[in-house]
Coordinates of C-alpha atoms in Angstrom, one line a residue:
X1 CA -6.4 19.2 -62.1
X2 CA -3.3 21.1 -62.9
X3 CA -3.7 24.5 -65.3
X4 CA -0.4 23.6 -67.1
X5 CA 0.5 24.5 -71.0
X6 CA 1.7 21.1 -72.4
X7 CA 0.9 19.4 -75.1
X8 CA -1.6 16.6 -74.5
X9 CA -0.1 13.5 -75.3
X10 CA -1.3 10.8 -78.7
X11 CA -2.8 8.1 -77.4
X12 CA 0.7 6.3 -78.1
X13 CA 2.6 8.8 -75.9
X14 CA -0.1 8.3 -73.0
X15 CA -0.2 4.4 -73.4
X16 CA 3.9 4.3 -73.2
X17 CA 4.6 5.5 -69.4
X18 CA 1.7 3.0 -68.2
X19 CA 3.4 0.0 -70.6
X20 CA 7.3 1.0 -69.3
X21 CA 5.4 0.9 -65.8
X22 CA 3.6 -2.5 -66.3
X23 CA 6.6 -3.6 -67.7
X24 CA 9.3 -3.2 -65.0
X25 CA 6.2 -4.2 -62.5
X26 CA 6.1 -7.8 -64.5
X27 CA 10.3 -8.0 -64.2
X28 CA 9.8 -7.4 -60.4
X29 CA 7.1 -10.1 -60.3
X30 CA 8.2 -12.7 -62.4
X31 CA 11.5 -12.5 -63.1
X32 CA 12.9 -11.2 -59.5
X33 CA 10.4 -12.7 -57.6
X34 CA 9.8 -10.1 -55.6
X35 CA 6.2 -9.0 -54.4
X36 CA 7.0 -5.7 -53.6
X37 CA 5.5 -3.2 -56.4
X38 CA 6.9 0.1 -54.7
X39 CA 9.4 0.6 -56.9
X40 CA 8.5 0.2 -60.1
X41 CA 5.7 2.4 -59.5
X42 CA 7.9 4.7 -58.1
X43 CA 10.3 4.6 -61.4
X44 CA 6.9 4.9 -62.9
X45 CA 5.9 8.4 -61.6
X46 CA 9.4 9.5 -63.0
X47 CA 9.0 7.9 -66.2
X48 CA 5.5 10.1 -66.3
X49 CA 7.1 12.9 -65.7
X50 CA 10.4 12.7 -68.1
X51 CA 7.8 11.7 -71.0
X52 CA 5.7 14.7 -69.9
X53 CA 8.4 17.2 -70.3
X54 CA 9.5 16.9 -73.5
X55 CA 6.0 17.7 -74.1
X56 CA 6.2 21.3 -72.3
X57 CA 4.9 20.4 -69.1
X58 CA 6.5 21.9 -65.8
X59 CA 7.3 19.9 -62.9
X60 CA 5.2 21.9 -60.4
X61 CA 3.0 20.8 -62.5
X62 CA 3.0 17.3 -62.4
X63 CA 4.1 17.7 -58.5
X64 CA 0.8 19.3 -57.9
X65 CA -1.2 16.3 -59.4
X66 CA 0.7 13.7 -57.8
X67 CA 0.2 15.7 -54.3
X68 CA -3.5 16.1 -55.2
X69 CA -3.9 12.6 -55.4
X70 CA -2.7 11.9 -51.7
X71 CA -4.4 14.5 -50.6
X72 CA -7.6 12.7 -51.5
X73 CA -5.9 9.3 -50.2
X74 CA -5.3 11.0 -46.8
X75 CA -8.9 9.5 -45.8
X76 CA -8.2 6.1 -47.0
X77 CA -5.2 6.1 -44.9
X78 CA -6.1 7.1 -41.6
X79 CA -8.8 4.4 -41.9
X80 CA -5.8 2.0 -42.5
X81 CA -3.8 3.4 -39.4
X82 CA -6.9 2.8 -37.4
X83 CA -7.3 -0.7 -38.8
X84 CA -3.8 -1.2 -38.0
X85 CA -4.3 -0.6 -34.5
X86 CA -7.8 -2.1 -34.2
X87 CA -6.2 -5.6 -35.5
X88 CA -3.6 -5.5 -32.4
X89 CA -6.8 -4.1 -29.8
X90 CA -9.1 -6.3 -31.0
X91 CA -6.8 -9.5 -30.2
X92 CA -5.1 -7.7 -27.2
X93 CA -8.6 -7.6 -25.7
X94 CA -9.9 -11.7 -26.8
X95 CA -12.3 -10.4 -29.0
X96 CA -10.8 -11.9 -32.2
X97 CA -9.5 -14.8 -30.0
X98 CA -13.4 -15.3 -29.2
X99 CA -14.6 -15.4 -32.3
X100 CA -12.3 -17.9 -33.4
X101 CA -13.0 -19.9 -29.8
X102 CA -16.7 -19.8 -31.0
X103 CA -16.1 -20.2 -34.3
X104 CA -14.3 -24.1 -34.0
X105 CA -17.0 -24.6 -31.5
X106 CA -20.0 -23.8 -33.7
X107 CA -19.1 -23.9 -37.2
X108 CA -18.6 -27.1 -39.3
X109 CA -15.9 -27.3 -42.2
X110 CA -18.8 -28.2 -44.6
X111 CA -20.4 -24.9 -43.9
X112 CA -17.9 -22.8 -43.0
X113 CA -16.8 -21.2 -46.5
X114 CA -20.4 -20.3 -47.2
X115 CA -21.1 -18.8 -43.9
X116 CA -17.9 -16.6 -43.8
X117 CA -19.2 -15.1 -46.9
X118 CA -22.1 -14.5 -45.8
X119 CA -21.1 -13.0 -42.3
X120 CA -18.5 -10.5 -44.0
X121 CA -21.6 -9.5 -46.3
X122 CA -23.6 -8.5 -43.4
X123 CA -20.8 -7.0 -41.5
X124 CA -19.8 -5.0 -44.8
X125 CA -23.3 -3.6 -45.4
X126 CA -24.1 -2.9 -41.9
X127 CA -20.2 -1.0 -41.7
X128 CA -19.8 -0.1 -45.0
X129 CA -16.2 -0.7 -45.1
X130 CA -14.2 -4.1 -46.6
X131 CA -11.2 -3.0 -45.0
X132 CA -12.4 -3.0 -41.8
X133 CA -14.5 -6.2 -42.4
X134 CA -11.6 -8.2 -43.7
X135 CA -9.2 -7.1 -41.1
X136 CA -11.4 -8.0 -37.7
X137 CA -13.9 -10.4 -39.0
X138 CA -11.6 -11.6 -41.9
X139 CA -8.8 -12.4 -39.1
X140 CA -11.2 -14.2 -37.2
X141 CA -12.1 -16.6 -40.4
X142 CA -8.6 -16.9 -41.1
X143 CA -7.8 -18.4 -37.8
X144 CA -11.3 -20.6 -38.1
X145 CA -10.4 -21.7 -41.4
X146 CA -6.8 -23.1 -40.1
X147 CA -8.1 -24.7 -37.2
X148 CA -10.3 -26.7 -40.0
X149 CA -7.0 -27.3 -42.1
X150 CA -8.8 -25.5 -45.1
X151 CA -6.7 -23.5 -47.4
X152 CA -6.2 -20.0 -46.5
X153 CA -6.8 -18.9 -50.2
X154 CA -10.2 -20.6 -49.8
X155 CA -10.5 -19.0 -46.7
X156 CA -9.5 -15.3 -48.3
X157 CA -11.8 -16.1 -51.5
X158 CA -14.9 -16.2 -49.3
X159 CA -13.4 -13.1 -46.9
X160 CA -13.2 -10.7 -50.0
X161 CA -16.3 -12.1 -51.8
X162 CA -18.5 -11.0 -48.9
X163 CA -16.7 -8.1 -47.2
X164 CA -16.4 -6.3 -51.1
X165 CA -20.1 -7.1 -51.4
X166 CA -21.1 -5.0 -48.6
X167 CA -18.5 -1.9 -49.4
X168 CA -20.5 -2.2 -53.0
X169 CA -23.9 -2.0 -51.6
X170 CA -24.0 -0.4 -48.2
X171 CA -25.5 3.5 -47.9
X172 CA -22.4 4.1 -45.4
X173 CA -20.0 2.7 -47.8
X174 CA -17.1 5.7 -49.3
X175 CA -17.1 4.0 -53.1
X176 CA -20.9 3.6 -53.1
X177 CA -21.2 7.5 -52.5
X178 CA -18.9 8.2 -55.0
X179 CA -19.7 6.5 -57.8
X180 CA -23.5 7.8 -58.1
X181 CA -21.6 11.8 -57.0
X182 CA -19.3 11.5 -60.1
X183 CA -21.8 10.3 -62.2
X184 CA -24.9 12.4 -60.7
X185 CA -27.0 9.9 -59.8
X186 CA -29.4 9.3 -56.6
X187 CA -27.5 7.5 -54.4
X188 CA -30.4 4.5 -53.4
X189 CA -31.1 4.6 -56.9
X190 CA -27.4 3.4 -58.0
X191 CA -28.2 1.2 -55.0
X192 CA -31.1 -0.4 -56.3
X193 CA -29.8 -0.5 -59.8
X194 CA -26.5 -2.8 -58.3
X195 CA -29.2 -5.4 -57.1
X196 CA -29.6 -7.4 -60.6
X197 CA -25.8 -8.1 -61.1
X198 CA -25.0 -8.5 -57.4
X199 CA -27.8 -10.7 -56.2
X200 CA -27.4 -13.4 -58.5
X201 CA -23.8 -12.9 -57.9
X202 CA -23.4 -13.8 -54.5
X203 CA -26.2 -16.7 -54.9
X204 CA -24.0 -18.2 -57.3
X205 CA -20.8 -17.3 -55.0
X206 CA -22.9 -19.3 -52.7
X207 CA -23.4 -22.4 -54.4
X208 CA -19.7 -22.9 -55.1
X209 CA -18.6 -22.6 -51.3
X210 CA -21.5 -25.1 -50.1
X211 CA -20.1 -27.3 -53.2
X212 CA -16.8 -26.7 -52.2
X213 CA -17.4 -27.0 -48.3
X214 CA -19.4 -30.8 -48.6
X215 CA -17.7 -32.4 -52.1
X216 CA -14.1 -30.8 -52.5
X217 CA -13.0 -30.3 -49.0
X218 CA -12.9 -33.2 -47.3
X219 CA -14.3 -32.7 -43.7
X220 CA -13.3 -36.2 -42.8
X221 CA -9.7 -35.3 -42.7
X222 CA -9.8 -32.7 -40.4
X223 CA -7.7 -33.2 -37.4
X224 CA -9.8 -31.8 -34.3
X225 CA -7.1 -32.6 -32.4
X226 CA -5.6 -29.2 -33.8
X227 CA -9.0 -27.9 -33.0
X228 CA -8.5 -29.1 -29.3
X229 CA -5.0 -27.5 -29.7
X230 CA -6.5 -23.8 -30.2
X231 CA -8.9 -23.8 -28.6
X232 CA -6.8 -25.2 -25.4
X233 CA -4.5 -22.3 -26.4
X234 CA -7.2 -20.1 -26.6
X235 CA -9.0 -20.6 -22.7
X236 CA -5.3 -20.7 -21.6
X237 CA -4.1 -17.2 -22.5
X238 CA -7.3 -15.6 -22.6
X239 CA -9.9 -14.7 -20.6
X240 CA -13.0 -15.7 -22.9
X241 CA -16.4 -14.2 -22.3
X242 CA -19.3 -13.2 -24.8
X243 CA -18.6 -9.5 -23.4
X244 CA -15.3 -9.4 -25.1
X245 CA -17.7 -9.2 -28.3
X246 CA -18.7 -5.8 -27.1
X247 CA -16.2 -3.6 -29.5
X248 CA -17.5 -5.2 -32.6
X249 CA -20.9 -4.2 -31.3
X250 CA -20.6 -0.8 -30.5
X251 CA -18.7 -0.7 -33.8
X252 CA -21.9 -1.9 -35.5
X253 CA -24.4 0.3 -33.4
X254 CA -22.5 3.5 -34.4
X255 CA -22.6 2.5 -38.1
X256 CA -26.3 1.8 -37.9
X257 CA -26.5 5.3 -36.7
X258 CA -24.6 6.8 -40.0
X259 CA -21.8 7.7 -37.7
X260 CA -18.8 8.1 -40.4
X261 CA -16.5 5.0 -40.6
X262 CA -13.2 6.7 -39.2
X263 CA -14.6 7.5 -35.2
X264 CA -16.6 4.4 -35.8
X265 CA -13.7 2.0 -35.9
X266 CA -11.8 4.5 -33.6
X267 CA -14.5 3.5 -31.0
X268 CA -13.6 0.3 -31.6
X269 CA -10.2 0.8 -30.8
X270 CA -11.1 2.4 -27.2
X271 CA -13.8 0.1 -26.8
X272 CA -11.3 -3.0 -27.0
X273 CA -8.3 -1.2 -25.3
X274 CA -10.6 -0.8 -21.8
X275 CA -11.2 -4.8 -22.0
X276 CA -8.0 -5.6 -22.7
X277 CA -7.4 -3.5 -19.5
X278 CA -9.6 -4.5 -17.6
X279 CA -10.2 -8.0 -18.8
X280 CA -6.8 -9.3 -19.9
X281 CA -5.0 -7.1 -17.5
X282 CA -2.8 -5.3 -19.8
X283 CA -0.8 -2.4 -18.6
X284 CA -1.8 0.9 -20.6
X285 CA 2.1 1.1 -21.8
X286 CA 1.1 -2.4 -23.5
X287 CA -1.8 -1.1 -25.5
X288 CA -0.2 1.8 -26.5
X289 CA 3.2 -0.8 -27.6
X290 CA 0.3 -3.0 -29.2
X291 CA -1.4 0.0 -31.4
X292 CA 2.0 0.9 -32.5
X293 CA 4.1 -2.3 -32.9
X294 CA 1.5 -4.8 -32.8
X295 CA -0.2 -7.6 -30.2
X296 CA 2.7 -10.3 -29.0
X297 CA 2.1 -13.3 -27.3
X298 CA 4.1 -17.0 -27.4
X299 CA 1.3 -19.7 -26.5
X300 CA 2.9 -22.0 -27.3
X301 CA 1.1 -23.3 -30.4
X302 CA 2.4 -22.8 -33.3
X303 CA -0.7 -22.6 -35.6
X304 CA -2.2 -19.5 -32.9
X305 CA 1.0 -17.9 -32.6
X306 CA 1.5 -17.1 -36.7
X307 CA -2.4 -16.4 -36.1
X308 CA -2.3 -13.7 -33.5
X309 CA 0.8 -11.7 -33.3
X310 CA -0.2 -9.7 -35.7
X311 CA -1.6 -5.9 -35.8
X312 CA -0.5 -2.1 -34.9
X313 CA 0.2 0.7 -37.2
X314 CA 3.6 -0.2 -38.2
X315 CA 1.9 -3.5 -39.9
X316 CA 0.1 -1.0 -42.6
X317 CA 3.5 0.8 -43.4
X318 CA 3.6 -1.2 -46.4
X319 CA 0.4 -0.9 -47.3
X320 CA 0.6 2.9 -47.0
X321 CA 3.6 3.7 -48.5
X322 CA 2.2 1.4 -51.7
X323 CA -1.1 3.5 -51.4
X324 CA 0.5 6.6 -51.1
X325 CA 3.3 5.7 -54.7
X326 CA 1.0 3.7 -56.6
X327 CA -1.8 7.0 -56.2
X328 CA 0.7 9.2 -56.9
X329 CA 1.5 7.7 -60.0
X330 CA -2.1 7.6 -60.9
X331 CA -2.2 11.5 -60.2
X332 CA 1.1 11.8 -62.3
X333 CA -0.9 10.1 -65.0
X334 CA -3.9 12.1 -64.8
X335 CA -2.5 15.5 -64.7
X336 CA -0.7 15.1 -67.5
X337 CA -3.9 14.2 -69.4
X338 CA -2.7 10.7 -70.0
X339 CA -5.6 9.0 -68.9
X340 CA -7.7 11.4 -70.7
X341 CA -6.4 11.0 -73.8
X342 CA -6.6 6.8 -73.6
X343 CA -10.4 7.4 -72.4
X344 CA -11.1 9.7 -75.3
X345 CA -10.3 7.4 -78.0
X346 CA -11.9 4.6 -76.2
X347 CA -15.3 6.9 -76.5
X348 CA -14.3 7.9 -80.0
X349 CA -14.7 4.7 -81.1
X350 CA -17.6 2.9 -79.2
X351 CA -20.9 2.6 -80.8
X352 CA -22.8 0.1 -79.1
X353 CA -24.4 0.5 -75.9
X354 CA -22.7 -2.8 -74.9
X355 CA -19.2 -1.6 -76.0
X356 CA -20.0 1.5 -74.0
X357 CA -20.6 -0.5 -70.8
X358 CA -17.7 -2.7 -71.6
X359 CA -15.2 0.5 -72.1
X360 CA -16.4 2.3 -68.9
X361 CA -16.2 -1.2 -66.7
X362 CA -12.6 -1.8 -68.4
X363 CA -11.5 1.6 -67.6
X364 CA -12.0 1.3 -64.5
X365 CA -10.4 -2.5 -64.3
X366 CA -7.7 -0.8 -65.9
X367 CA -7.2 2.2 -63.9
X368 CA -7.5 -0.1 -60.9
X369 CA -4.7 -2.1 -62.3
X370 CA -2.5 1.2 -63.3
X371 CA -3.2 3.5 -60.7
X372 CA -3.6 1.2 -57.7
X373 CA -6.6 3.2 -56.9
X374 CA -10.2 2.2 -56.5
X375 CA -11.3 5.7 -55.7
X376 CA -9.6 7.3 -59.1
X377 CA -10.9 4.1 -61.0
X378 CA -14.4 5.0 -60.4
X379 CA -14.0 8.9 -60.3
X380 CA -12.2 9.5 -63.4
X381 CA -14.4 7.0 -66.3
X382 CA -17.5 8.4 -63.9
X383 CA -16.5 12.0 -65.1
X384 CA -15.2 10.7 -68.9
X385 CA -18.2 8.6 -69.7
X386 CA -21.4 10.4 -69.2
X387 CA -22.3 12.4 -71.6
X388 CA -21.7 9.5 -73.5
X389 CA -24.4 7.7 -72.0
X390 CA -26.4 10.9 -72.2
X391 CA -25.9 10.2 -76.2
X392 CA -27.1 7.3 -76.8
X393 CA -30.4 7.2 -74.5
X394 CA -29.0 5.7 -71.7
X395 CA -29.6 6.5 -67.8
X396 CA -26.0 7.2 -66.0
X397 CA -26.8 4.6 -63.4
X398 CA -25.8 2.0 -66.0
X399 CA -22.5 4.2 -65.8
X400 CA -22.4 4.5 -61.6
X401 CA -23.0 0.4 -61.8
X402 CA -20.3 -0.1 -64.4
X403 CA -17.7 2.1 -62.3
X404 CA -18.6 0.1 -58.9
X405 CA -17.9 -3.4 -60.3
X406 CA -14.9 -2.7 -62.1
X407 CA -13.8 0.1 -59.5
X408 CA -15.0 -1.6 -56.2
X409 CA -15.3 -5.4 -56.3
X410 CA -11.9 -5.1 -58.6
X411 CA -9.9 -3.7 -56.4
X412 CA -9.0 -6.6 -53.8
X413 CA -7.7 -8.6 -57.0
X414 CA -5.3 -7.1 -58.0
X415 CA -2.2 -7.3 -55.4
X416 CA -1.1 -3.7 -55.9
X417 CA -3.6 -1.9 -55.4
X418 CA -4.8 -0.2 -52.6
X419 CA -7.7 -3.3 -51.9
X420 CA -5.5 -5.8 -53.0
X421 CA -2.7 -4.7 -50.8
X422 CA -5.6 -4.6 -47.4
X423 CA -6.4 -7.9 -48.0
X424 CA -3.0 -9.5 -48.2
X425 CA -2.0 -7.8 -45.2
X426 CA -4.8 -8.1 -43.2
X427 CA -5.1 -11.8 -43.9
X428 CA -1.3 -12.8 -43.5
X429 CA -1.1 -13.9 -46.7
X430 CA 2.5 -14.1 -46.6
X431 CA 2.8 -13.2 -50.6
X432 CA 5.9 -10.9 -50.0
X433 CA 7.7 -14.1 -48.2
X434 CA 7.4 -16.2 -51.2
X435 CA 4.0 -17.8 -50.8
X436 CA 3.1 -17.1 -53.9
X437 CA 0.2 -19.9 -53.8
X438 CA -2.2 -17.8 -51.5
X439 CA -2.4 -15.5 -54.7
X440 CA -5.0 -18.3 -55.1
X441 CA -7.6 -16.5 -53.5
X442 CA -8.2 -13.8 -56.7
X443 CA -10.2 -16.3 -59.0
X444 CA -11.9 -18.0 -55.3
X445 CA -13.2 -14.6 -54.7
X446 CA -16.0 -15.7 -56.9
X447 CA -18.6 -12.5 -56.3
X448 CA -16.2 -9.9 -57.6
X449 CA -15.6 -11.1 -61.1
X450 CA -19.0 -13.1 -61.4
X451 CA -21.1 -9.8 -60.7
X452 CA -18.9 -7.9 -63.8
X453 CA -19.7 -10.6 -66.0
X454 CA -23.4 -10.3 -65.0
X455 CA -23.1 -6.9 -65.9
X456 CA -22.1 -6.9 -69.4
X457 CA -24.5 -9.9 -70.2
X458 CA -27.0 -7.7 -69.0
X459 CA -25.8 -4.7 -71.4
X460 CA -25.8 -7.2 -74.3
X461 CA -28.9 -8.5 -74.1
X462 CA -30.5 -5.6 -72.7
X463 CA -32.0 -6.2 -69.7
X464 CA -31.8 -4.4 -66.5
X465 CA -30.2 -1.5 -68.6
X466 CA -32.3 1.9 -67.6
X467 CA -32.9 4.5 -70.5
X468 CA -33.1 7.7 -69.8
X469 CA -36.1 9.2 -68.0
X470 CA -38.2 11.9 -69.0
X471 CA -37.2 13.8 -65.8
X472 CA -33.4 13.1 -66.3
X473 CA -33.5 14.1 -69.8
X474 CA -34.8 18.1 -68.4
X475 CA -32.0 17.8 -65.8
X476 CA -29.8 17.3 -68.6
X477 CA -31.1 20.0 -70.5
X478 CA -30.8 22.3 -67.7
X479 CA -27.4 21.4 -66.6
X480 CA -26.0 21.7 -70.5
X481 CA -24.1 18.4 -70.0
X482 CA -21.4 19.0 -72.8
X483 CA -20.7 16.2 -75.0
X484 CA -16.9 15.5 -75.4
X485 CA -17.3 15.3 -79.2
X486 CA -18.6 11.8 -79.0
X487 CA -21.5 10.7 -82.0
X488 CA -24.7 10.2 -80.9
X489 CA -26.3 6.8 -81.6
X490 CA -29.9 4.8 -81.4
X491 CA -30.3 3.3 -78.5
X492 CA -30.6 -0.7 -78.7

């Protein structure tokens, strides 16, 4: 936070750089065409900071903030530069090109949706990381999903419902730590408290893509000629073995073992990089072109070619750069108390446990959608909102579940944000080229709106909405949780 002397701005004056913002974002969208958000927010964080000086704010000031902000990003990107290069490894070495191999061999088009779910789910949980699970396991659907001529937004919709499901409720995951740390919460608690809205969730998410997979898709059309295609592709340019499944393994092993996500994945890396060595027989000055510039091959299929040359660190430069602008507007936003002041007068005038719940999970949707951040979109309503919770009766973990579903499992649907951005990338989505269809895959990401919904039925109705516990209420009173100014209520 930055120790400056201006003025803090009327809700008006904070709601006016985020609508300018919005604004020439929609004008780049939809009357350009353009995908490419990078400058608008970039216009934005100037737009922040003109407003903010005719309110007495210096620019060191807002500098600081903005700087702040990618300073906490720095994580989030060095996970992306070693997904980056993982991609390119992880094909270099045929471990992707195996999965796919076994994929068109084993799966069946009627099932597949459903079980790509529910294989990013466990992957996700067992990782805890979406990123990573959408780019290696994702890719690997991706290609499946072609070789069965299904849509790849039906193919993305089931990637992201599964792999966010697991970066919601895994121990390992960074946004499941944070959201019960902001909030002060016990971690399995927040955990345990996710289960009611996420459960039903992803059995309902369920039900769609077997519905989907046996009456809407129709199997019958499939051309398995195609399949014979890639897979012919496949045992031509690779060696395939079930060893070349070993990276994804060790990856899994050192995750089980609460090793942190970043050497995790880097293990990965090294791990596939010795196969493709050894295995493939790539040259070491190949690897290190692959991690960089990503993997390369001409097979002569079409349909595998768009599938695999893919990968390397240069790939994420456009995600990066988009999380490194759109978080630095969020931190332009947030040190000069705009976001504050919009989430004060949001608390000021909530007086139902419901609307409470409603106005923490929008903030966060909103913050998502403003900042392009899922980490500030959890952290900064997780800090705002509870003492208001404290007020009326309520435990915070209704606060640390709100946070997660409109901070976590939002994220990947919106196109700008840091999730969002992962997933289009990672996927070959192709959105920045014009294919504006695979956009598609936001409302077919059934779990991550679905398990939101469940949550504010739940805070309507009352169920599965913890008050506060004699024990909390003395950590309260020991801490001396200040209030904010907002009115206490009866709870419902």
């Amino acid at each position: 936070m930055n120790n400056n002397k201006g003025i803090k701005p009327s809700f008006t004056m904070a709601l006016l750089p985020i609508a300018l913002t919005l604004l020439l974002l929609a004008i780049q969208l939809f009357v350009f065409n353009d995908f490419t958000p990078h400058i608008p927010l970039a216009i934005g964080i100037g737009i922040t900071a003109i407003l903010a000086r005719f309110r007495g704010y210096k620019w060191h000031d807002i500098e600081a903030g903005v700087f702040n902000a990618l300073r906490i990003a720095l994580p989030s990107i060095a996970i992306l530069i070693t997904v980056g290069m993982i991609v390119a490894i992880w094909i270099a070495s045929g471990t992707v090109p195996v999965l796919i191999y076994y994929g068109l061999r084993l799966l069946s088009p009627e099932l597949f949706l459903a079980s790509g779910m529910l294989l990013c789910a466990i992957v996700s949980v067992s990782l805890g990381t979406s990123w990573g699970t959408v780019s290696t396991i994702g890719l690997a659907l991706v290609g499946i999903g072609a070789g069965f001529d299904i849509p790849i937004y039906w193919t993305a919709g089931a990637v992201v419902s599964g792999a966010f499901f697991g970066d919601k409720m895994s121990p390992l995951s960074d946004t499941t730590n944070l959201a019960p740390a902001v909030t002060g919460v016990n971690l399995f608690d927040h955990i345990k408290n996710m289960v009611p809205t996420t459960l039903p969730s992803m059995l309902i998410s369920l039900c769609i893509y077997l519905f989907v997979g046996f009456y809407v898709i129709d199997s019958k059309s499939v051309d398995f000629s195609t399949i014979n295609t890639i897979t012919t592709g496949l045992e031509t340019s690779f060696n395939l073995s079930p060893w070349l499944l070993l990276p994804p393994a060790i990856v899994l092993f050192l995750s089980l073992k609460r090793m942190p996500s970043l050497p995790s994945l880097f293990a990965g890396v090294v791990a596939g990089a010795v196969l493709a060595v050894v295995v493939q027989g790539f040259s070491l000055h190949e690897i290190f072109q692959f991690m960089q510039n990503g993997f390369s091959i001409h097979t002569g299929v079409t349909e595998l070619d768009s599938l695999l040359n893919r990968g390397g660190i240069q790939s994420m430069a456009w995600v990066i750069t988009l999380v490194m602008i759109s978080l630095g507007f969020g931190g332009a936003l947030e040190s000069t108390h705009c976001l504050e002041s919009i989430i004060e007068v949001i608390l000021n005038k909530t007086r139902s446990f419901f609307g409470l719940q409603a106005a923490a999970m929008g903030t966060a949707v909103v913050t998502n959608l403003v900042a392009g951040d899922p980490y500030l979109s959890i952290s900064l309503p997780g800090r705002m909102f509870a003492p208001a919770y404290i007020k009326q009766g309520y435990s915070k973990l209704n606060l640390s579940r709100a946070v997660e579903e409109g901070g976590t499992l939002i994220s990947p649907l919106i196109p700008w944000n840091a999730g969002g951005a992962v997933v289009i990338t990672a996927l070959g989505l192709g959105i920045a080229d014009g294919n504006i269809e695979n956009l598609l895959y936001i409302p077919l990401a059934f779990a991550c709106w679905i398990s939101p919904l469940i949550g504010l039925f739940y805070a309507a109705t009352g169920r599965f909405s913890p008050k506060l516990t004699d024990d909390e209420r003395k950590q309260i009173d020991t801490e001396e949780t200040p209030t904010q100014g907002v009115e206490p209520i009866q709870p419902n």
